[in-house]
GROMACS .gro file of C-alpha atoms in nm:
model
  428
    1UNK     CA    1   0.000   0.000   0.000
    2UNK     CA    2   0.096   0.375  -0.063
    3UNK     CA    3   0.072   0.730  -0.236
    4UNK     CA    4  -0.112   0.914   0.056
    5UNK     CA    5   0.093   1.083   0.234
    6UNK     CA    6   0.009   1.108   0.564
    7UNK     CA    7   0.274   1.348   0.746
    8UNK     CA    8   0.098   1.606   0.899
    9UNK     CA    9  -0.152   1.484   1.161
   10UNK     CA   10  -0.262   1.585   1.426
   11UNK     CA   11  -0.603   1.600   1.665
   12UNK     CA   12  -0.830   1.381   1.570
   13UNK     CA   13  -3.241   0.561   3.072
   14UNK     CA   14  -3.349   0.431   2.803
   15UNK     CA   15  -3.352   0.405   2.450
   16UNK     CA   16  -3.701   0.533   2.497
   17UNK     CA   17  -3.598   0.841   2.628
   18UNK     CA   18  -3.367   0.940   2.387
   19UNK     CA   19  -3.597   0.886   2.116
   20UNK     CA   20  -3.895   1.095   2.253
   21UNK     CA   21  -3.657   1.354   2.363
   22UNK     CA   22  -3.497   1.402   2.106
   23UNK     CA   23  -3.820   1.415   1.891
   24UNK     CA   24  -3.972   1.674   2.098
   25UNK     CA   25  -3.652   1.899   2.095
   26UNK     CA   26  -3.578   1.854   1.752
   27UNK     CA   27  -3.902   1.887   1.614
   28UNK     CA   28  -4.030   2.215   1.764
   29UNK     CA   29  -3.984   2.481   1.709
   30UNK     CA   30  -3.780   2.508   1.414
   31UNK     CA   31  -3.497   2.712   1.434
   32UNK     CA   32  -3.611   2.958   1.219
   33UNK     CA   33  -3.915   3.008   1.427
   34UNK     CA   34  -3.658   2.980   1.728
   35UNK     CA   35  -3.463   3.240   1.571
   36UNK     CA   36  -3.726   3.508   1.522
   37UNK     CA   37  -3.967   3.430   1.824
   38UNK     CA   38  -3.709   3.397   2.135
   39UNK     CA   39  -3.317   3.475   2.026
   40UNK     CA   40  -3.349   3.789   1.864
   41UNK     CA   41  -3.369   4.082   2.098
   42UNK     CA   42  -3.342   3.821   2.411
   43UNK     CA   43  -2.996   3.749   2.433
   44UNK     CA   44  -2.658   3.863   2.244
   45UNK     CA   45  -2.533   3.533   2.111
   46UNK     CA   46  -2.438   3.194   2.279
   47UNK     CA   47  -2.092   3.150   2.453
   48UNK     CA   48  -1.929   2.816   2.417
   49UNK     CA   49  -1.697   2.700   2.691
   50UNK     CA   50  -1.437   2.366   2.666
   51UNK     CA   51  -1.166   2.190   2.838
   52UNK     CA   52  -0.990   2.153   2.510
   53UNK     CA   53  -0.997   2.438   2.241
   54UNK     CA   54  -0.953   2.141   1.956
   55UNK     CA   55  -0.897   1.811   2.035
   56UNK     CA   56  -1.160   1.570   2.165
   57UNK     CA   57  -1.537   1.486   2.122
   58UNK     CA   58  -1.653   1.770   2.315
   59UNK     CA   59  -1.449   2.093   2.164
   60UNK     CA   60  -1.571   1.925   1.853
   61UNK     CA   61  -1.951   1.897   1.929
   62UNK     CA   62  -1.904   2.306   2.032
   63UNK     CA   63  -1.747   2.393   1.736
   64UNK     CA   64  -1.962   2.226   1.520
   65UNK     CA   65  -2.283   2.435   1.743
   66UNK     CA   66  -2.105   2.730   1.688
   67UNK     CA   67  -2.115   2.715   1.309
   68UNK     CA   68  -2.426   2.608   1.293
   69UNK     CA   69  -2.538   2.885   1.514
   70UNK     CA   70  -2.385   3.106   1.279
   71UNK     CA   71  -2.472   3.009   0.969
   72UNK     CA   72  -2.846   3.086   1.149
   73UNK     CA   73  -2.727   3.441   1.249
   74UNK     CA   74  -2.693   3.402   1.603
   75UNK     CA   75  -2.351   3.504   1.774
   76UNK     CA   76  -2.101   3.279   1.897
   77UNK     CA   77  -1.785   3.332   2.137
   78UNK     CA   78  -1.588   3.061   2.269
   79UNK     CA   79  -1.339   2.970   2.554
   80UNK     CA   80  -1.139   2.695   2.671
   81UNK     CA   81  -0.931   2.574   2.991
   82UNK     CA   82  -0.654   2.452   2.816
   83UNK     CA   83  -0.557   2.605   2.442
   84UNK     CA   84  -0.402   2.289   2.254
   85UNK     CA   85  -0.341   2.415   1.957
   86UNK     CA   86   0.017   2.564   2.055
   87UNK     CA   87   0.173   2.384   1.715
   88UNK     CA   88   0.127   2.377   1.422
   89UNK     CA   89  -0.016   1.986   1.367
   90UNK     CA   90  -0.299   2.084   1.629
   91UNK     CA   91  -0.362   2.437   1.440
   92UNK     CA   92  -0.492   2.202   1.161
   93UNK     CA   93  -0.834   2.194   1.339
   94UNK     CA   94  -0.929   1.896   1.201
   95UNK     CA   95  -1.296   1.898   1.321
   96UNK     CA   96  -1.389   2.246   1.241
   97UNK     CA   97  -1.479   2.292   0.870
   98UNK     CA   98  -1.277   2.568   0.735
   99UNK     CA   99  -1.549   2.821   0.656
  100UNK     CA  100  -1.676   2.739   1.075
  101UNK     CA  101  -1.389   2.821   1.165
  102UNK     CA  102  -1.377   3.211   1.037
  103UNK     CA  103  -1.764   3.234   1.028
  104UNK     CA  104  -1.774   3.128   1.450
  105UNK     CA  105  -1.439   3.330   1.591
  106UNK     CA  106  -1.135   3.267   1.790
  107UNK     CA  107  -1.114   3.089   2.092
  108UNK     CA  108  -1.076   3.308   2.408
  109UNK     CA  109  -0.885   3.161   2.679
  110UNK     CA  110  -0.802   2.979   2.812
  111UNK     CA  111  -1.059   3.058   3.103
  112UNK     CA  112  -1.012   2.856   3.439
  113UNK     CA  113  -1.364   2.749   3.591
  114UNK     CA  114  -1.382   3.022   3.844
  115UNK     CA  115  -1.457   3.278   3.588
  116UNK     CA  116  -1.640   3.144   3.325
  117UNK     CA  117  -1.976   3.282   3.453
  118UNK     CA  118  -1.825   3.610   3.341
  119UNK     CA  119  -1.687   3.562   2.994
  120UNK     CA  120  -1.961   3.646   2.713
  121UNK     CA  121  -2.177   3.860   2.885
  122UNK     CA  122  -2.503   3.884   2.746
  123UNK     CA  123  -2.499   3.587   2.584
  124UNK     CA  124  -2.682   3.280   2.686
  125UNK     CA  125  -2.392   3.048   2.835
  126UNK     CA  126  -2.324   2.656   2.685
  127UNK     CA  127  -2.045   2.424   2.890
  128UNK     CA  128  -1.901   2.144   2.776
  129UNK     CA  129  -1.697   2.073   3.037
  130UNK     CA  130  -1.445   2.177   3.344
  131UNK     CA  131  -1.148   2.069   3.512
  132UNK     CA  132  -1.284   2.248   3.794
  133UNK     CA  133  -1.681   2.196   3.802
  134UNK     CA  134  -1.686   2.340   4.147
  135UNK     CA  135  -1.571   2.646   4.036
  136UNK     CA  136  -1.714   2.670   3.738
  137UNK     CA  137  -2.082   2.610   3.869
  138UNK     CA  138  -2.007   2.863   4.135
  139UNK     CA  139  -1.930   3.131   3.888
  140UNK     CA  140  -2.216   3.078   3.703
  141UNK     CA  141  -2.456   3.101   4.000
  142UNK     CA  142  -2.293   3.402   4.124
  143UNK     CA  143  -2.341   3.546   3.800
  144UNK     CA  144  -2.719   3.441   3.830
  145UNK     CA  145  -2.731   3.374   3.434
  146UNK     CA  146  -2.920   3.131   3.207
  147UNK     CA  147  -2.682   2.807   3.118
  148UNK     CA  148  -2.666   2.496   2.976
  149UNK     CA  149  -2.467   2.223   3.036
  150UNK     CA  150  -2.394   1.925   2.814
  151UNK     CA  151  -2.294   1.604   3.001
  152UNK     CA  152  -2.002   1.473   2.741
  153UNK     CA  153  -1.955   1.165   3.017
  154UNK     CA  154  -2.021   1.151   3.363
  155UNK     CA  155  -1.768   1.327   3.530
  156UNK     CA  156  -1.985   1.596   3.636
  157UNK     CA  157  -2.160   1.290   3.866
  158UNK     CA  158  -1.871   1.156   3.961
  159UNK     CA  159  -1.615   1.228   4.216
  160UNK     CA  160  -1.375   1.257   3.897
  161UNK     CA  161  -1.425   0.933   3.673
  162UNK     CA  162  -1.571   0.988   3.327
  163UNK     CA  163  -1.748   0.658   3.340
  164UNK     CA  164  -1.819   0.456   3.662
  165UNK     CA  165  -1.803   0.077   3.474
  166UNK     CA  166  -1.903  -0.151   3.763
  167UNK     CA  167  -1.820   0.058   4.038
  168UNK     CA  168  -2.134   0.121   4.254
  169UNK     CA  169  -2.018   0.491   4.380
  170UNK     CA  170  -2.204   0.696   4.146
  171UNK     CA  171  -2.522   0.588   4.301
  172UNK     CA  172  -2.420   0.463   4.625
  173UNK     CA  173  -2.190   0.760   4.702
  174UNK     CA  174  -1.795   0.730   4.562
  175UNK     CA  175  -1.593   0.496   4.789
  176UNK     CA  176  -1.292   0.596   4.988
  177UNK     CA  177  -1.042   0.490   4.903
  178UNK     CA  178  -1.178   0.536   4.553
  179UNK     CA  179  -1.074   0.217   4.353
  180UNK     CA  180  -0.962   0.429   4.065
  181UNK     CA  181  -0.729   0.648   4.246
  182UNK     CA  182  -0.899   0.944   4.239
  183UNK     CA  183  -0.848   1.189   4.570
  184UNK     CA  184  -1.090   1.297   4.744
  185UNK     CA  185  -1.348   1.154   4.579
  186UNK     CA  186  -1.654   1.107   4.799
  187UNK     CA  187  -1.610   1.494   4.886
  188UNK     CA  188  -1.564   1.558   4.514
  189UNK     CA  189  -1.884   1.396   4.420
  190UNK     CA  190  -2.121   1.539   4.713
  191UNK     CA  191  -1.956   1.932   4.607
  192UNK     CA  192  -2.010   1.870   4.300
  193UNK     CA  193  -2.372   1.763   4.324
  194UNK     CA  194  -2.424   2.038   4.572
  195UNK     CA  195  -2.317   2.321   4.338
  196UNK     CA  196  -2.463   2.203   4.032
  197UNK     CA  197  -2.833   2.208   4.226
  198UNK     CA  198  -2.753   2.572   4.335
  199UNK     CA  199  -2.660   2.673   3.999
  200UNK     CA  200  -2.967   2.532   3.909
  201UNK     CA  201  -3.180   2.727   4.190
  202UNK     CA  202  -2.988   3.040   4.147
  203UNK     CA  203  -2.950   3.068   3.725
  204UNK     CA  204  -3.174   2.809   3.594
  205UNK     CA  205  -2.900   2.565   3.473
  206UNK     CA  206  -3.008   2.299   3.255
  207UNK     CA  207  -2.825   1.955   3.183
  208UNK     CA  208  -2.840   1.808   2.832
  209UNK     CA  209  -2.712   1.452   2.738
  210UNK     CA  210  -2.666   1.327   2.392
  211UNK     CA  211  -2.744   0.975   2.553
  212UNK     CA  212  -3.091   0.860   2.718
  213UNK     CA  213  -2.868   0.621   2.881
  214UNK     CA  214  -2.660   0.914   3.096
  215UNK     CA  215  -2.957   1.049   3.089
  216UNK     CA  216  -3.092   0.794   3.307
  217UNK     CA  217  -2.805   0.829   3.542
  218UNK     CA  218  -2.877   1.150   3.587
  219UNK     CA  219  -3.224   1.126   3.686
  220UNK     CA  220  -3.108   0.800   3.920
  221UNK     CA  221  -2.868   0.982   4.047
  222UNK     CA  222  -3.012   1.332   4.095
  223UNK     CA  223  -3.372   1.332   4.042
  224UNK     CA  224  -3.491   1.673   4.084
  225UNK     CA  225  -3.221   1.797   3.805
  226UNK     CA  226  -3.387   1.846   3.449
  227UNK     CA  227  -3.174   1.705   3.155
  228UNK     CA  228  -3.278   1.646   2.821
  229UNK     CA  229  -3.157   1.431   2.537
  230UNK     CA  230  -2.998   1.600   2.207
  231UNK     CA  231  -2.815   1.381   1.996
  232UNK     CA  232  -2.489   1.477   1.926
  233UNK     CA  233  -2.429   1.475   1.533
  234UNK     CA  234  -2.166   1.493   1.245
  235UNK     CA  235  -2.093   1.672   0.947
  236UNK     CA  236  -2.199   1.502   0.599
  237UNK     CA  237  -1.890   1.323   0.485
  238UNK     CA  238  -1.648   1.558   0.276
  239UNK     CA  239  -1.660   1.601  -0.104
  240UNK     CA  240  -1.474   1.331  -0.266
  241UNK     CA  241  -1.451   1.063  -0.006
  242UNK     CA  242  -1.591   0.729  -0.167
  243UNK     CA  243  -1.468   0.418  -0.125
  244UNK     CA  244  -1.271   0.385  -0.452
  245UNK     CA  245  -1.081   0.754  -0.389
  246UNK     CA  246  -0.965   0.617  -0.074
  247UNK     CA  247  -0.886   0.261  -0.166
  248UNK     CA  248  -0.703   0.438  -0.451
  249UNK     CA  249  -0.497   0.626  -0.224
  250UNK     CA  250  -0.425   0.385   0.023
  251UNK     CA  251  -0.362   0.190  -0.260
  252UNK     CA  252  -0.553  -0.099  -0.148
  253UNK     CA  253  -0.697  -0.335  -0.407
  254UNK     CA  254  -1.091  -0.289  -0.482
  255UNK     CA  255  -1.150  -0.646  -0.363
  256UNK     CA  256  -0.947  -0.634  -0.041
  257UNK     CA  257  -1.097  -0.645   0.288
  258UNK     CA  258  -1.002  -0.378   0.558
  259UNK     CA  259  -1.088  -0.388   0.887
  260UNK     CA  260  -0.998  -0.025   1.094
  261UNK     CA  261  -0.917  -0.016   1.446
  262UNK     CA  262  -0.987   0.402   1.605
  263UNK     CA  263  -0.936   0.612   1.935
  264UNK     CA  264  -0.745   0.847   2.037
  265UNK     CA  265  -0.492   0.783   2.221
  266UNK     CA  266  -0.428   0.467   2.027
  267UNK     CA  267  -0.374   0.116   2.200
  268UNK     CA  268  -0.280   0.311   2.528
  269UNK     CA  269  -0.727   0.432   2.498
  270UNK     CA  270  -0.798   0.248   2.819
  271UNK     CA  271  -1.173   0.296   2.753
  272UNK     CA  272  -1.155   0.213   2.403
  273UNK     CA  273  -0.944  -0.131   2.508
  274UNK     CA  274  -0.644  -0.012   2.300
  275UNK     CA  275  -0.444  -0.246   2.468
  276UNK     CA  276  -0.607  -0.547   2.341
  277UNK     CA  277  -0.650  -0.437   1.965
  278UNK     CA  278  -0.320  -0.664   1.844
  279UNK     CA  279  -0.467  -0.952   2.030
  280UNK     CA  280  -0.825  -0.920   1.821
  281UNK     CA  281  -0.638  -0.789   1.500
  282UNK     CA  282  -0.449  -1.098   1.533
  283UNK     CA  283  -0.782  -1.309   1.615
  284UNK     CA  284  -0.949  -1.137   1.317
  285UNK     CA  285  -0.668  -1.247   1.089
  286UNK     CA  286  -0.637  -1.593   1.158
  287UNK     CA  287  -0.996  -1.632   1.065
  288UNK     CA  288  -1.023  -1.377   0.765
  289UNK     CA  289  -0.841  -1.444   0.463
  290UNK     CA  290  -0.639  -1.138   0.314
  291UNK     CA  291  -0.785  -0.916   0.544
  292UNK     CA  292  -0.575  -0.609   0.640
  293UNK     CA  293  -0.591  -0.385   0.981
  294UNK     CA  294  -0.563  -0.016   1.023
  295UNK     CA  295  -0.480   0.128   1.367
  296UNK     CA  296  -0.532   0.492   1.418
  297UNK     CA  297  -0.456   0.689   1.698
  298UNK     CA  298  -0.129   0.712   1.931
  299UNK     CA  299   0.155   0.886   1.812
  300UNK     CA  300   0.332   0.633   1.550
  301UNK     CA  301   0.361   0.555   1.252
  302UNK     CA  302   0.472   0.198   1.150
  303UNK     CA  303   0.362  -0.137   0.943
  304UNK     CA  304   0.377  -0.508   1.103
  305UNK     CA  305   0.298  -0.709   0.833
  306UNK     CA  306  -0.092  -0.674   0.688
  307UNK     CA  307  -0.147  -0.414   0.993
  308UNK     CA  308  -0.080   0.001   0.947
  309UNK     CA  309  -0.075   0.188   1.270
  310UNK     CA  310  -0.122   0.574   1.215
  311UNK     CA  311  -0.100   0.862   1.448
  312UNK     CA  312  -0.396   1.096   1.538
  313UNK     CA  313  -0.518   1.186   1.211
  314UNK     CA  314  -0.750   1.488   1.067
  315UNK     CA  315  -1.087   1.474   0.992
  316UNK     CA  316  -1.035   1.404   0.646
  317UNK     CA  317  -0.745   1.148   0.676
  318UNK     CA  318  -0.992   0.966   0.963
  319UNK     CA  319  -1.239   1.004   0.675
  320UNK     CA  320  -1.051   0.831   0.423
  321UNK     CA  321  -1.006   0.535   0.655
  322UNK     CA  322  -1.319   0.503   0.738
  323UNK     CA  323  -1.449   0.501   0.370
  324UNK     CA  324  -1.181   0.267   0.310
  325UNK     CA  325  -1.247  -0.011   0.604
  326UNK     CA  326  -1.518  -0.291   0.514
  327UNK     CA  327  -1.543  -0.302   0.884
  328UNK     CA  328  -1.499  -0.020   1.165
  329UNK     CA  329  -1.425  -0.234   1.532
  330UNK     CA  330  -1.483  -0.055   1.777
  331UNK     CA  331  -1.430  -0.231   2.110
  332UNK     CA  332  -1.493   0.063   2.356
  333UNK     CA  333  -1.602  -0.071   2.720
  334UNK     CA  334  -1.760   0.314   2.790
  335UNK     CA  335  -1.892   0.574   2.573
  336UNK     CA  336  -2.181   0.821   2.609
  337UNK     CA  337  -2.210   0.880   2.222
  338UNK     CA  338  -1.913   0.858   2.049
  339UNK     CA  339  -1.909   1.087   1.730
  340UNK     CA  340  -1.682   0.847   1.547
  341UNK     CA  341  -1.951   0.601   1.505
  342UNK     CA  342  -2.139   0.828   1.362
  343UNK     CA  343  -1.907   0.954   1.112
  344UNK     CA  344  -1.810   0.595   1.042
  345UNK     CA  345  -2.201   0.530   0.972
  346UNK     CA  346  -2.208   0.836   0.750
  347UNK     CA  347  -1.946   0.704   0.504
  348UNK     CA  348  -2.092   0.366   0.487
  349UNK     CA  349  -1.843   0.162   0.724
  350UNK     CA  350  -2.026  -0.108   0.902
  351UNK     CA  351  -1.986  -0.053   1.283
  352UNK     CA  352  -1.932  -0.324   1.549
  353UNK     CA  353  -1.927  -0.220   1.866
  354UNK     CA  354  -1.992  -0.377   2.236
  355UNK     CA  355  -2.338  -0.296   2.367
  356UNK     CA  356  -2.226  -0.058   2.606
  357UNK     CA  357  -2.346   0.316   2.728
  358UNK     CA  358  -2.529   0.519   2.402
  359UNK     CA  359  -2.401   0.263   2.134
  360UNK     CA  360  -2.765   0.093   2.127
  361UNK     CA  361  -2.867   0.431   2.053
  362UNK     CA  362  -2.694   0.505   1.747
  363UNK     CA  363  -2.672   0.125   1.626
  364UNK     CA  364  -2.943  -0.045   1.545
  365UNK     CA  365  -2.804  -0.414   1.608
  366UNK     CA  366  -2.855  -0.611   1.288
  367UNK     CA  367  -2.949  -0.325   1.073
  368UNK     CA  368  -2.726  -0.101   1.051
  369UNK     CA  369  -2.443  -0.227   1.273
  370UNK     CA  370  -2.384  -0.513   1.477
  371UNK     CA  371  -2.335  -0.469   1.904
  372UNK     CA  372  -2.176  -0.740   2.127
  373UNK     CA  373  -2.232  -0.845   2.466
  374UNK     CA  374  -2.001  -0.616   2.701
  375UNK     CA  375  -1.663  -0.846   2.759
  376UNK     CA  376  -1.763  -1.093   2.516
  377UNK     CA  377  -1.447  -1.067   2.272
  378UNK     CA  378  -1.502  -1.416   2.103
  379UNK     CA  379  -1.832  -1.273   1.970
  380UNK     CA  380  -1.660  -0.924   1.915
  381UNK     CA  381  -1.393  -1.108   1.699
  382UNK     CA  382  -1.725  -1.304   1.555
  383UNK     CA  383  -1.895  -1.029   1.442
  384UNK     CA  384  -1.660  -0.877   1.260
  385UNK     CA  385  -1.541  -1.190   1.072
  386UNK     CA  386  -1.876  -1.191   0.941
  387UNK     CA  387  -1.911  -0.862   0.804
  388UNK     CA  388  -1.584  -0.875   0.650
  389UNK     CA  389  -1.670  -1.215   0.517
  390UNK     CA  390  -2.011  -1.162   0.364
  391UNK     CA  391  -2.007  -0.885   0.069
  392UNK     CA  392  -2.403  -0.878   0.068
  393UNK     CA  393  -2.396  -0.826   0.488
  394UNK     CA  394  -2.151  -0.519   0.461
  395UNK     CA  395  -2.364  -0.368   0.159
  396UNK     CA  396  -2.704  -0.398   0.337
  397UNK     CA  397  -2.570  -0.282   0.692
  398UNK     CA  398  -2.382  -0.001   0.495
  399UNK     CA  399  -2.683   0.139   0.321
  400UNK     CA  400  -2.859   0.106   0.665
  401UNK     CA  401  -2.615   0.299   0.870
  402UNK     CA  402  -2.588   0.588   0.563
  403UNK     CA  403  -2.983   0.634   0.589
  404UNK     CA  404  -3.006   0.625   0.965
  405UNK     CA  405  -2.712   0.905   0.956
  406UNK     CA  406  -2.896   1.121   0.753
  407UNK     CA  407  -3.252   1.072   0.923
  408UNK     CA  408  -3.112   1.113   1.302
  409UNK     CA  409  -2.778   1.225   1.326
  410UNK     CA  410  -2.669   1.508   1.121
  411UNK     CA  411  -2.508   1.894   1.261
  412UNK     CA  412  -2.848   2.018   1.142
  413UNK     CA  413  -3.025   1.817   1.315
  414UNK     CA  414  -2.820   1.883   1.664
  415UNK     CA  415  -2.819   2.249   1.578
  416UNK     CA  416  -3.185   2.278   1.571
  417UNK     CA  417  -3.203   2.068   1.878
  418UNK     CA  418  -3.012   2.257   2.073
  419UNK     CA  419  -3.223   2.614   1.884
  420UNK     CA  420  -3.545   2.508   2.062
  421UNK     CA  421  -3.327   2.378   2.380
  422UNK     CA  422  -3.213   2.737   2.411
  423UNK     CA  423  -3.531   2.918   2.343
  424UNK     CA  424  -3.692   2.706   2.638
  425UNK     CA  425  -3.425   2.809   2.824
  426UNK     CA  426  -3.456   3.180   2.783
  427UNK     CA  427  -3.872   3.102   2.802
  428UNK     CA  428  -3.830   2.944   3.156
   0.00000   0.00000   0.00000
């Protein structure tokens, strides 16, 4: 394989509920109606606030909010904790579009916690996360103004752990020790759950997840705390991605079969079980004739036989894999909703997954993806041997996930949930 050349890199309840939900939110008003009837002449603009300015899931879902916001003439600012795009690979932005990235401003920061209640004034406030929730929920009630928070894992529930797997402390109260290794946590948890309910009491804070699944833990966990479910969406695939461009400039053979491995962070993604992708790339092999394995993520770049491993890629590098790969695995053990399933659906890459957090959500198991049994790698390894084996399984799970993408999980779509989220908001 070669002729791409991939040097510069860099960033990458129930189900009920989160069907309803996101009906009702997505449905009405429309944003136009939105637009006119509650954000004009009732607030400046919306302020965006992330950990990360770039990299990750949730300085992506903000970015792509803020372009949609502004492509619907409503303001944007934005700030971040930590400003990671100090070189030039993470200046690439790779998932803000080029004309959101002019059309929705600079970052500002970065902004610690304590003062983000302050930044943007006027405007109607949207976190996406803290490394000091404390803080930041205290700044926002002092400043007594209108916010909403979206829950991009369950940290904010949490004595610090994005995602509890089997440990009982999130309901139950975080243990001390904390098995995880997380200080402090039992106080952590109880101040956090204590300033998020006066934020709520003293500026109306609302909690959104893109999950009815966190969703649920949220209302297990703190019942009297609203939180609604907008699912979190992608942009459509870029111009010129097909299968054949990519295979062409992979230079992979039509007829090949490509199975693609992603996180970030590589095979050191705890959550995404990096650590055991050789061991089911190898497992996958041995049962797969002439199938080859993509790795993406981590920091190298290198070739062990049939297997690539790439860095962190760009949207559009990520994109050509993915349009590539017969099959995307996907073996994460906790995920709220993971945008790269979604993108991977968009370009027609069948997704296995375990059945774990959101995933049921987004996958429909047997239509347009296939889910596994938490911990069950023989059937993960199964699964995936079959869609890579059967050319009429891929096509019809393909088509599925492509037309499931477009009805349910599109920017526009989140955008104009998130339109009528924020004219509630300012109704309330």
């Amino acid at each position: 394989m070669g002729g791409l050349d991939m040097g510069c890199h860099g960033a990458d309840g129930s189900e009920a509920d989160a069907h309803h939900a996101a009906d009702d939110i997505s449905r009405s008003p429309c944003a136009a109606d939105t637009r006119k009837g509650v954000l004009h002449g009732a607030l400046l603009g919306v302020h965006m606030h992330t950990v990360l300015a770039w990299r990750g899931g949730a300085a992506r879902v903000a970015s792509m909010l803020r372009y949609g916001l502004e492509a619907c003439d409503v303001r944007c600012s934005a700030s971040c904790e930590v400003n990671d795009a100090g070189t030039a690979q993470d200046n690439t932005m790779p998932h803000t579009p080029v004309a959101g990235a002019s059309i929705a401003g600079p970052i500002t920061g970065p902004i610690t916690g304590s003062n983000v209640g302050s930044v943007g004034a006027g405007r109607l406030l949207h976190v996406h996360g803290s490394l000091d929730w404390v803080a930041c929920l205290e700044s926002i009630a002092k400043a007594a103004r209108p916010a909403v928070i979206t829950l991009h894992d369950c940290s904010l529930l949490t004595g610090g752990c994005p995602y509890p797997l089997d440990c009982p402390g999130i309901f139950e109260g975080c243990l001390t020790p904390c098995p995880r290794g997380y200080a402090n946590a039992a106080t952590e948890q109880r101040r956090r759950h204590k300033a998020l309910a006066e934020a709520h009491r003293l500026a109306g804070v609302q909690l959104v997840s893109p999950s009815g699944w966190l969703k649920g833990l949220v209302r297990s966990v703190l019942p009297q705390m609203p939180c609604s479910v907008i699912p979190n969406g992608v942009e459509p695939p870029m111009q010129g991605v097909t299968r054949s461009a990519a295979r062409k400039k992979f230079g992979i053979d039509p007829d090949a079969k490509l199975v693609l491995f992603m996180a970030h962070g590589g095979e050191q993604a705890a959550y995404k079980s990096g650590d055991r992708w050789q061991e089911v790339w190898q497992s996958i092999r041995q049962r797969a004739d002439g199938v080859l394995g993509f790795m993406v993520g981590g920091e190298v770049h290198d070739r062990g036989g049939d297997c690539i491993r790439w860095p962190y890629l760009d949207r559009e590098h990520a994109q050509l894999c993915m349009a590539a790969a017969d099959c995307f695995a996907y073996p994460t053990i906790a995920d709220n909703h993971p945008l790269v399933v979604l993108e991977a659906m968009s370009l027609g890459c069948p997704v296995v997954a375990f059945d774990v957090g959101g995933l049921r959500e987004q996958v429909q198991h047997g239509e347009t993806g296939l889910l596994v049994p938490a911990g069950d790698w023989p059937g993960f390894v199964n699964a995936c041997v079959s869609v890579l084996s059967s050319a009429g399984t891929r096509r019809a799970l393909a088509a599925a996930g492509i037309e499931a993408y477009a009805r349910k999980f599109t920017q526009d779509r989140m955008v104009r949930g998130y339109l009528a989220l924020y004219a509630r908001v300012l109704q309330a």
